[in-house]
Amino acid sequence: MIVVAIGKMIIRRMFTLKIKTPLRPSERREKTLLKLLENTLAYVVYFSAILAILSEFMDISGLLASAGVLGLAVGFGAQSLVKDIISGFFIIFEDQFSVGDYVEIGTTMGTVEEIGLRTTKISAYGGEIHILPNGNITQVINYSINNSLAIIDVRIGYEVDINRAETLLEEFLTTLPIGYGGLIDRPTLIGVQDLAVSEIVFRVTAETEPVMQWAFARKFRKDLKVFLDKHGIEIPYPTIMTYQRKEGISEDEQ
């Protein structure tokens, strides 16, 4: 345990040294390699310790010599293990995703907590940890590699002049500074996206930092509501009109 702790401390120290070199890996890749090296160190130390302990009680040369035969015996049963390790190697080598990335793997979405030799750990939104065998990871959607695009539909009632609504939306967009909710560039008003039953739908797009599109959209909608309220424009909502017939009056008289 002491050897593992010292080894991990040395590895972390190596990664904290800010060496200026064009070959220096990115921060996200550093986290992945750091965790992988720590796990590999632990495996090697524990395996070596087991062999050292066994050597005190028996001659392990014969045991090591028979490892080849034993490997053939369990080879077929360990195919999934080998598949997981090879897949894990290519995930890291090809930089498909790294620790800290927000990914979607099958039906699992969340932040990558750890990439090991055999499994990958994903932390979901609710806090649960999904442990996935690397060999089962066949398709990955990585939301953290490139900038994200927020797509927001703004609904305005038909009673509002369409040109005024468009002008106000453009005015609101100009008030949003770079960095607002992770904003990278000025949002774009695409135009009228749809003419719905009770409202005109305008579409706005905005480039944000990776995985910030949802946070930006929430902040955008809140501030837009305040802005529209100041200009006397209400967000449309379903309404019901009722008619009451008075007793003794014909339909024509009503």
PDB file of C-alpha atoms in Angstrom:
ATOM      1  CA  MET A   1       0.000   0.000   0.000  1.00  0.00           C
ATOM      2  CA  ILE A   2       2.862   2.380   0.822  1.00  0.00           C
ATOM      3  CA  VAL A   3       4.552   1.654  -2.509  1.00  0.00           C
ATOM      4  CA  VAL A   4       1.291   2.312  -4.382  1.00  0.00           C
ATOM      5  CA  ALA A   5       0.724   5.569  -2.497  1.00  0.00           C
ATOM      6  CA  ILE A   6       4.274   6.778  -3.192  1.00  0.00           C
ATOM      7  CA  GLY A   7       4.014   5.750  -6.835  1.00  0.00           C
ATOM      8  CA  LYS A   8       0.730   7.611  -7.282  1.00  0.00           C
ATOM      9  CA  MET A   9       2.253  10.681  -5.643  1.00  0.00           C
ATOM     10  CA  ILE A  10       5.176  10.597  -8.084  1.00  0.00           C
ATOM     11  CA  ILE A  11       2.836  10.195 -11.065  1.00  0.00           C
ATOM     12  CA  ARG A  12       0.694  13.138  -9.947  1.00  0.00           C
ATOM     13  CA  ARG A  13       3.842  15.206  -9.448  1.00  0.00           C
ATOM     14  CA  MET A  14       4.952  14.432 -12.993  1.00  0.00           C
ATOM     15  CA  PHE A  15       1.622  15.641 -14.384  1.00  0.00           C
ATOM     16  CA  THR A  16       1.640  18.840 -12.347  1.00  0.00           C
ATOM     17  CA  LEU A  17       4.976  19.920 -13.825  1.00  0.00           C
ATOM     18  CA  LYS A  18       4.032  22.328 -16.595  1.00  0.00           C
ATOM     19  CA  ILE A  19       6.619  21.335 -19.152  1.00  0.00           C
ATOM     20  CA  LYS A  20       6.505  23.556 -22.216  1.00  0.00           C
ATOM     21  CA  THR A  21       6.502  21.208 -25.184  1.00  0.00           C
ATOM     22  CA  PRO A  22       4.358  20.870 -28.319  1.00  0.00           C
ATOM     23  CA  LEU A  23       3.848  17.214 -27.423  1.00  0.00           C
ATOM     24  CA  ARG A  24       2.237  18.048 -24.085  1.00  0.00           C
ATOM     25  CA  PRO A  25      -1.236  16.404 -23.952  1.00  0.00           C
ATOM     26  CA  SER A  26      -4.378  18.408 -23.342  1.00  0.00           C
ATOM     27  CA  GLU A  27      -5.764  18.782 -19.821  1.00  0.00           C
ATOM     28  CA  ARG A  28      -8.646  16.382 -20.496  1.00  0.00           C
ATOM     29  CA  ARG A  29      -6.222  13.746 -21.809  1.00  0.00           C
ATOM     30  CA  GLU A  30      -3.898  14.287 -18.848  1.00  0.00           C
ATOM     31  CA  LYS A  31      -6.677  13.316 -16.425  1.00  0.00           C
ATOM     32  CA  THR A  32      -7.304  10.118 -18.367  1.00  0.00           C
ATOM     33  CA  LEU A  33      -3.635   9.116 -18.554  1.00  0.00           C
ATOM     34  CA  LEU A  34      -3.115   9.982 -14.882  1.00  0.00           C
ATOM     35  CA  LYS A  35      -5.917   7.681 -13.737  1.00  0.00           C
ATOM     36  CA  LEU A  36      -4.818   4.915 -16.107  1.00  0.00           C
ATOM     37  CA  LEU A  37      -1.203   5.035 -14.903  1.00  0.00           C
ATOM     38  CA  GLU A  38      -2.331   4.960 -11.269  1.00  0.00           C
ATOM     39  CA  ASN A  39      -4.493   1.884 -11.907  1.00  0.00           C
ATOM     40  CA  THR A  40      -1.740   0.152 -13.886  1.00  0.00           C
ATOM     41  CA  LEU A  41       0.762   0.852 -11.107  1.00  0.00           C
ATOM     42  CA  ALA A  42      -1.606  -0.653  -8.542  1.00  0.00           C
ATOM     43  CA  TYR A  43      -2.094  -3.803 -10.661  1.00  0.00           C
ATOM     44  CA  VAL A  44       1.668  -4.277 -11.141  1.00  0.00           C
ATOM     45  CA  VAL A  45       2.529  -3.685  -7.473  1.00  0.00           C
ATOM     46  CA  TYR A  46      -0.197  -5.999  -6.161  1.00  0.00           C
ATOM     47  CA  PHE A  47       0.710  -8.743  -8.643  1.00  0.00           C
ATOM     48  CA  SER A  48       4.413  -8.438  -7.767  1.00  0.00           C
ATOM     49  CA  ALA A  49       3.586  -8.530  -4.062  1.00  0.00           C
ATOM     50  CA  ILE A  50       1.569 -11.727  -4.495  1.00  0.00           C
ATOM     51  CA  LEU A  51       4.457 -13.377  -6.354  1.00  0.00           C
ATOM     52  CA  ALA A  52       6.925 -12.234  -3.680  1.00  0.00           C
ATOM     53  CA  ILE A  53       4.781 -13.677  -0.898  1.00  0.00           C
ATOM     54  CA  LEU A  54       4.310 -16.976  -2.727  1.00  0.00           C
ATOM     55  CA  SER A  55       8.057 -17.234  -3.361  1.00  0.00           C
ATOM     56  CA  GLU A  56       8.629 -17.319   0.407  1.00  0.00           C
ATOM     57  CA  PHE A  57       6.613 -20.510   0.737  1.00  0.00           C
ATOM     58  CA  MET A  58       7.160 -22.299  -2.574  1.00  0.00           C
ATOM     59  CA  ASP A  59       9.233 -22.429  -5.715  1.00  0.00           C
ATOM     60  CA  ILE A  60       7.280 -20.261  -8.152  1.00  0.00           C
ATOM     61  CA  SER A  61       9.502 -21.064 -11.158  1.00  0.00           C
ATOM     62  CA  GLY A  62       7.382 -24.109 -11.870  1.00  0.00           C
ATOM     63  CA  LEU A  63       4.271 -22.043 -11.387  1.00  0.00           C
ATOM     64  CA  LEU A  64       5.484 -19.479 -13.900  1.00  0.00           C
ATOM     65  CA  ALA A  65       6.499 -22.219 -16.328  1.00  0.00           C
ATOM     66  CA  SER A  66       3.011 -23.675 -16.222  1.00  0.00           C
ATOM     67  CA  ALA A  67       1.457 -20.266 -16.806  1.00  0.00           C
ATOM     68  CA  GLY A  68       1.480 -20.907 -20.541  1.00  0.00           C
ATOM     69  CA  VAL A  69      -0.512 -24.104 -20.187  1.00  0.00           C
ATOM     70  CA  LEU A  70      -2.845 -22.456 -17.696  1.00  0.00           C
ATOM     71  CA  GLY A  71      -3.299 -19.559 -20.079  1.00  0.00           C
ATOM     72  CA  LEU A  72      -4.481 -21.910 -22.793  1.00  0.00           C
ATOM     73  CA  ALA A  73      -6.879 -23.550 -20.357  1.00  0.00           C
ATOM     74  CA  VAL A  74      -8.560 -20.324 -19.319  1.00  0.00           C
ATOM     75  CA  GLY A  75      -8.057 -18.550 -22.629  1.00  0.00           C
ATOM     76  CA  PHE A  76     -11.481 -19.314 -23.959  1.00  0.00           C
ATOM     77  CA  GLY A  77     -13.102 -18.238 -20.707  1.00  0.00           C
ATOM     78  CA  ALA A  78     -11.138 -14.982 -20.622  1.00  0.00           C
ATOM     79  CA  GLN A  79     -12.020 -13.828 -24.113  1.00  0.00           C
ATOM     80  CA  SER A  80     -14.343 -11.119 -22.803  1.00  0.00           C
ATOM     81  CA  LEU A  81     -11.606  -9.875 -20.455  1.00  0.00           C
ATOM     82  CA  VAL A  82      -9.113  -9.630 -23.303  1.00  0.00           C
ATOM     83  CA  LYS A  83     -11.721  -7.884 -25.441  1.00  0.00           C
ATOM     84  CA  ASP A  84     -12.350  -5.329 -22.689  1.00  0.00           C
ATOM     85  CA  ILE A  85      -8.641  -4.580 -22.269  1.00  0.00           C
ATOM     86  CA  ILE A  86      -7.996  -4.221 -26.001  1.00  0.00           C
ATOM     87  CA  SER A  87     -11.051  -1.987 -26.407  1.00  0.00           C
ATOM     88  CA  GLY A  88      -9.894   0.133 -23.462  1.00  0.00           C
ATOM     89  CA  PHE A  89      -6.492   0.538 -25.080  1.00  0.00           C
ATOM     90  CA  PHE A  90      -7.991   1.813 -28.336  1.00  0.00           C
ATOM     91  CA  ILE A  91     -10.411   4.125 -26.500  1.00  0.00           C
ATOM     92  CA  ILE A  92      -7.432   5.834 -24.872  1.00  0.00           C
ATOM     93  CA  PHE A  93      -5.064   5.618 -27.856  1.00  0.00           C
ATOM     94  CA  GLU A  94      -7.629   7.104 -30.271  1.00  0.00           C
ATOM     95  CA  ASP A  95      -8.782   9.645 -27.657  1.00  0.00           C
ATOM     96  CA  GLN A  96     -12.437   8.732 -28.238  1.00  0.00           C
ATOM     97  CA  PHE A  97     -13.263  10.321 -24.893  1.00  0.00           C
ATOM     98  CA  SER A  98     -11.395  11.363 -21.770  1.00  0.00           C
ATOM     99  CA  VAL A  99     -12.032  11.829 -18.065  1.00  0.00           C
ATOM    100  CA  GLY A 100     -14.338  14.812 -17.589  1.00  0.00           C
ATOM    101  CA  ASP A 101     -16.039  14.494 -20.992  1.00  0.00           C
ATOM    102  CA  TYR A 102     -19.827  14.409 -21.205  1.00  0.00           C
ATOM    103  CA  VAL A 103     -20.772  11.410 -23.325  1.00  0.00           C
ATOM    104  CA  GLU A 104     -23.673   9.265 -24.423  1.00  0.00           C
ATOM    105  CA  ILE A 105     -22.968   5.541 -24.644  1.00  0.00           C
ATOM    106  CA  GLY A 106     -26.017   3.528 -25.608  1.00  0.00           C
ATOM    107  CA  THR A 107     -28.730   4.543 -23.157  1.00  0.00           C
ATOM    108  CA  THR A 108     -26.222   5.959 -20.653  1.00  0.00           C
ATOM    109  CA  MET A 109     -25.457   9.680 -20.499  1.00  0.00           C
ATOM    110  CA  GLY A 110     -23.104  11.384 -18.073  1.00  0.00           C
ATOM    111  CA  THR A 111     -19.599  12.536 -17.240  1.00  0.00           C
ATOM    112  CA  VAL A 112     -16.657  10.164 -17.620  1.00  0.00           C
ATOM    113  CA  GLU A 113     -15.228   9.565 -14.152  1.00  0.00           C
ATOM    114  CA  GLU A 114     -12.636   6.938 -14.976  1.00  0.00           C
ATOM    115  CA  ILE A 115     -11.285   4.946 -17.921  1.00  0.00           C
ATOM    116  CA  GLY A 116      -9.659   1.742 -16.754  1.00  0.00           C
ATOM    117  CA  LEU A 117      -8.022  -1.147 -18.544  1.00  0.00           C
ATOM    118  CA  ARG A 118     -11.243  -3.144 -18.378  1.00  0.00           C
ATOM    119  CA  THR A 119     -14.128  -0.803 -17.549  1.00  0.00           C
ATOM    120  CA  THR A 120     -15.264   2.801 -17.930  1.00  0.00           C
ATOM    121  CA  LYS A 121     -17.168   4.618 -15.177  1.00  0.00           C
ATOM    122  CA  ILE A 122     -19.842   7.166 -16.103  1.00  0.00           C
ATOM    123  CA  SER A 123     -21.400   9.519 -13.544  1.00  0.00           C
ATOM    124  CA  ALA A 124     -25.015  10.228 -14.528  1.00  0.00           C
ATOM    125  CA  TYR A 125     -26.980  13.405 -13.816  1.00  0.00           C
ATOM    126  CA  GLY A 126     -28.637  11.899 -10.750  1.00  0.00           C
ATOM    127  CA  GLY A 127     -25.303  10.928  -9.203  1.00  0.00           C
ATOM    128  CA  GLU A 128     -25.451   7.212 -10.002  1.00  0.00           C
ATOM    129  CA  ILE A 129     -22.286   5.586 -11.384  1.00  0.00           C
ATOM    130  CA  HIS A 130     -22.579   3.353 -14.461  1.00  0.00           C
ATOM    131  CA  ILE A 131     -19.751   0.827 -14.886  1.00  0.00           C
ATOM    132  CA  LEU A 132     -19.465  -0.273 -18.511  1.00  0.00           C
ATOM    133  CA  PRO A 133     -17.156  -3.029 -19.822  1.00  0.00           C
ATOM    134  CA  ASN A 134     -14.950  -1.458 -22.488  1.00  0.00           C
ATOM    135  CA  GLY A 135     -15.715  -4.317 -24.857  1.00  0.00           C
ATOM    136  CA  ASN A 136     -19.404  -3.344 -24.861  1.00  0.00           C
ATOM    137  CA  ILE A 137     -18.698   0.251 -25.905  1.00  0.00           C
ATOM    138  CA  THR A 138     -19.395   0.237 -29.618  1.00  0.00           C
ATOM    139  CA  GLN A 139     -20.792   3.723 -30.273  1.00  0.00           C
ATOM    140  CA  VAL A 140     -20.054   6.949 -28.408  1.00  0.00           C
ATOM    141  CA  ILE A 141     -21.473  10.465 -28.707  1.00  0.00           C
ATOM    142  CA  ASN A 142     -18.968  12.898 -27.179  1.00  0.00           C
ATOM    143  CA  TYR A 143     -20.443  16.312 -26.352  1.00  0.00           C
ATOM    144  CA  SER A 144     -17.173  17.748 -25.011  1.00  0.00           C
ATOM    145  CA  ILE A 145     -14.840  17.714 -28.010  1.00  0.00           C
ATOM    146  CA  ASN A 146     -16.345  20.584 -30.022  1.00  0.00           C
ATOM    147  CA  ASN A 147     -18.364  23.662 -29.118  1.00  0.00           C
ATOM    148  CA  SER A 148     -22.085  23.054 -28.660  1.00  0.00           C
ATOM    149  CA  LEU A 149     -25.051  24.660 -30.400  1.00  0.00           C
ATOM    150  CA  ALA A 150     -28.048  25.858 -28.425  1.00  0.00           C
ATOM    151  CA  ILE A 151     -31.316  25.824 -30.406  1.00  0.00           C
ATOM    152  CA  ILE A 152     -34.118  27.810 -28.784  1.00  0.00           C
ATOM    153  CA  ASP A 153     -37.664  28.343 -30.045  1.00  0.00           C
ATOM    154  CA  VAL A 154     -39.306  31.584 -28.901  1.00  0.00           C
ATOM    155  CA  ARG A 155     -43.116  31.716 -29.065  1.00  0.00           C
ATOM    156  CA  ILE A 156     -44.898  35.036 -29.614  1.00  0.00           C
ATOM    157  CA  GLY A 157     -48.680  35.517 -29.795  1.00  0.00           C
ATOM    158  CA  TYR A 158     -50.390  36.470 -33.075  1.00  0.00           C
ATOM    159  CA  GLU A 159     -51.684  39.698 -31.521  1.00  0.00           C
ATOM    160  CA  VAL A 160     -48.108  41.057 -31.535  1.00  0.00           C
ATOM    161  CA  ASP A 161     -46.899  42.661 -34.760  1.00  0.00           C
ATOM    162  CA  ILE A 162     -44.448  40.205 -36.315  1.00  0.00           C
ATOM    163  CA  ASN A 163     -41.966  42.902 -37.362  1.00  0.00           C
ATOM    164  CA  ARG A 164     -41.957  44.420 -33.864  1.00  0.00           C
ATOM    165  CA  ALA A 165     -41.428  40.993 -32.331  1.00  0.00           C
ATOM    166  CA  GLU A 166     -38.495  40.344 -34.645  1.00  0.00           C
ATOM    167  CA  THR A 167     -36.964  43.747 -33.862  1.00  0.00           C
ATOM    168  CA  LEU A 168     -37.250  43.178 -30.115  1.00  0.00           C
ATOM    169  CA  LEU A 169     -35.654  39.752 -30.373  1.00  0.00           C
ATOM    170  CA  GLU A 170     -32.727  41.193 -32.329  1.00  0.00           C
ATOM    171  CA  GLU A 171     -32.383  43.924 -29.710  1.00  0.00           C
ATOM    172  CA  PHE A 172     -32.327  41.364 -26.914  1.00  0.00           C
ATOM    173  CA  LEU A 173     -29.646  39.319 -28.660  1.00  0.00           C
ATOM    174  CA  THR A 174     -27.353  42.355 -28.877  1.00  0.00           C
ATOM    175  CA  THR A 175     -27.464  42.694 -25.078  1.00  0.00           C
ATOM    176  CA  LEU A 176     -25.915  39.266 -24.504  1.00  0.00           C
ATOM    177  CA  PRO A 177     -22.151  39.533 -23.879  1.00  0.00           C
ATOM    178  CA  ILE A 178     -19.616  36.906 -24.843  1.00  0.00           C
ATOM    179  CA  GLY A 179     -19.350  34.458 -21.951  1.00  0.00           C
ATOM    180  CA  TYR A 180     -23.042  34.801 -21.064  1.00  0.00           C
ATOM    181  CA  GLY A 181     -23.992  31.274 -20.047  1.00  0.00           C
ATOM    182  CA  GLY A 182     -20.936  29.946 -21.886  1.00  0.00           C
ATOM    183  CA  LEU A 183     -21.695  31.951 -25.046  1.00  0.00           C
ATOM    184  CA  ILE A 184     -18.922  31.874 -27.673  1.00  0.00           C
ATOM    185  CA  ASP A 185     -20.357  34.168 -30.359  1.00  0.00           C
ATOM    186  CA  ARG A 186     -23.362  36.430 -30.811  1.00  0.00           C
ATOM    187  CA  PRO A 187     -26.603  34.421 -31.138  1.00  0.00           C
ATOM    188  CA  THR A 188     -28.372  34.336 -34.484  1.00  0.00           C
ATOM    189  CA  LEU A 189     -32.069  34.887 -35.077  1.00  0.00           C
ATOM    190  CA  ILE A 190     -32.821  32.359 -37.801  1.00  0.00           C
ATOM    191  CA  GLY A 191     -36.345  33.685 -38.375  1.00  0.00           C
ATOM    192  CA  VAL A 192     -39.879  32.328 -38.265  1.00  0.00           C
ATOM    193  CA  GLN A 193     -39.627  28.598 -37.665  1.00  0.00           C
ATOM    194  CA  ASP A 194     -43.342  27.802 -37.510  1.00  0.00           C
ATOM    195  CA  LEU A 195     -46.832  29.295 -37.534  1.00  0.00           C
ATOM    196  CA  ALA A 196     -48.479  27.296 -34.777  1.00  0.00           C
ATOM    197  CA  VAL A 197     -52.105  27.244 -33.673  1.00  0.00           C
ATOM    198  CA  SER A 198     -51.831  30.137 -31.234  1.00  0.00           C
ATOM    199  CA  GLU A 199     -48.340  31.572 -31.684  1.00  0.00           C
ATOM    200  CA  ILE A 200     -45.537  32.513 -34.045  1.00  0.00           C
ATOM    201  CA  VAL A 201     -42.387  30.490 -33.401  1.00  0.00           C
ATOM    202  CA  PHE A 202     -39.025  32.218 -33.874  1.00  0.00           C
ATOM    203  CA  ARG A 203     -35.833  30.152 -33.789  1.00  0.00           C
ATOM    204  CA  VAL A 204     -32.580  31.352 -32.223  1.00  0.00           C
ATOM    205  CA  THR A 205     -29.241  29.522 -32.365  1.00  0.00           C
ATOM    206  CA  ALA A 206     -26.120  30.199 -30.314  1.00  0.00           C
ATOM    207  CA  GLU A 207     -22.655  28.653 -30.207  1.00  0.00           C
ATOM    208  CA  THR A 208     -21.571  27.841 -26.659  1.00  0.00           C
ATOM    209  CA  GLU A 209     -18.729  26.166 -24.879  1.00  0.00           C
ATOM    210  CA  PRO A 210     -18.935  22.346 -24.878  1.00  0.00           C
ATOM    211  CA  VAL A 211     -21.952  20.997 -22.952  1.00  0.00           C
ATOM    212  CA  MET A 212     -23.090  24.530 -22.031  1.00  0.00           C
ATOM    213  CA  GLN A 213     -26.009  24.672 -24.490  1.00  0.00           C
ATOM    214  CA  TRP A 214     -28.587  23.586 -21.903  1.00  0.00           C
ATOM    215  CA  ALA A 215     -27.409  26.000 -19.202  1.00  0.00           C
ATOM    216  CA  PHE A 216     -27.347  28.807 -21.769  1.00  0.00           C
ATOM    217  CA  ALA A 217     -30.884  28.001 -22.933  1.00  0.00           C
ATOM    218  CA  ARG A 218     -32.264  28.100 -19.380  1.00  0.00           C
ATOM    219  CA  LYS A 219     -30.637  31.454 -18.633  1.00  0.00           C
ATOM    220  CA  PHE A 220     -31.676  32.803 -22.041  1.00  0.00           C
ATOM    221  CA  ARG A 221     -35.357  31.942 -21.558  1.00  0.00           C
ATOM    222  CA  LYS A 222     -35.495  33.524 -18.106  1.00  0.00           C
ATOM    223  CA  ASP A 223     -33.869  36.804 -19.165  1.00  0.00           C
ATOM    224  CA  LEU A 224     -35.904  36.941 -22.380  1.00  0.00           C
ATOM    225  CA  LYS A 225     -39.135  36.640 -20.372  1.00  0.00           C
ATOM    226  CA  VAL A 226     -38.087  39.621 -18.230  1.00  0.00           C
ATOM    227  CA  PHE A 227     -37.147  41.592 -21.355  1.00  0.00           C
ATOM    228  CA  LEU A 228     -40.455  40.896 -23.109  1.00  0.00           C
ATOM    229  CA  ASP A 229     -42.431  41.772 -19.971  1.00  0.00           C
ATOM    230  CA  LYS A 230     -40.774  45.191 -19.922  1.00  0.00           C
ATOM    231  CA  HIS A 231     -41.986  45.768 -23.472  1.00  0.00           C
ATOM    232  CA  GLY A 232     -45.521  44.605 -22.756  1.00  0.00           C
ATOM    233  CA  ILE A 233     -45.309  41.336 -24.674  1.00  0.00           C
ATOM    234  CA  GLU A 234     -46.705  38.213 -23.041  1.00  0.00           C
ATOM    235  CA  ILE A 235     -45.702  34.673 -23.802  1.00  0.00           C
ATOM    236  CA  PRO A 236     -48.769  32.977 -25.354  1.00  0.00           C
ATOM    237  CA  TYR A 237     -50.627  30.381 -23.332  1.00  0.00           C
ATOM    238  CA  PRO A 238     -53.755  28.283 -24.009  1.00  0.00           C
ATOM    239  CA  THR A 239     -57.047  30.129 -23.446  1.00  0.00           C
ATOM    240  CA  ILE A 240     -60.638  28.906 -23.310  1.00  0.00           C
ATOM    241  CA  MET A 241     -63.583  31.050 -24.372  1.00  0.00           C
ATOM    242  CA  THR A 242     -66.985  30.174 -22.904  1.00  0.00           C
ATOM    243  CA  TYR A 243     -70.444  31.376 -23.952  1.00  0.00           C
ATOM    244  CA  GLN A 244     -73.404  31.340 -21.579  1.00  0.00           C
ATOM    245  CA  ARG A 245     -76.932  31.206 -22.953  1.00  0.00           C
ATOM    246  CA  LYS A 246     -79.504  33.256 -21.084  1.00  0.00           C
ATOM    247  CA  GLU A 247     -82.868  31.669 -20.335  1.00  0.00           C
ATOM    248  CA  GLY A 248     -85.805  32.894 -22.439  1.00  0.00           C
ATOM    249  CA  ILE A 249     -83.626  34.391 -25.190  1.00  0.00           C
ATOM    250  CA  SER A 250     -83.431  32.762 -28.584  1.00  0.00           C
ATOM    251  CA  GLU A 251     -80.108  32.022 -30.269  1.00  0.00           C
ATOM    252  CA  ASP A 252     -80.804  34.723 -32.908  1.00  0.00           C
ATOM    253  CA  GLU A 253     -81.310  37.360 -30.200  1.00  0.00           C
ATOM    254  CA  GLN A 254     -78.040  36.411 -28.535  1.00  0.00           C
TER     255      GLN A 254
END
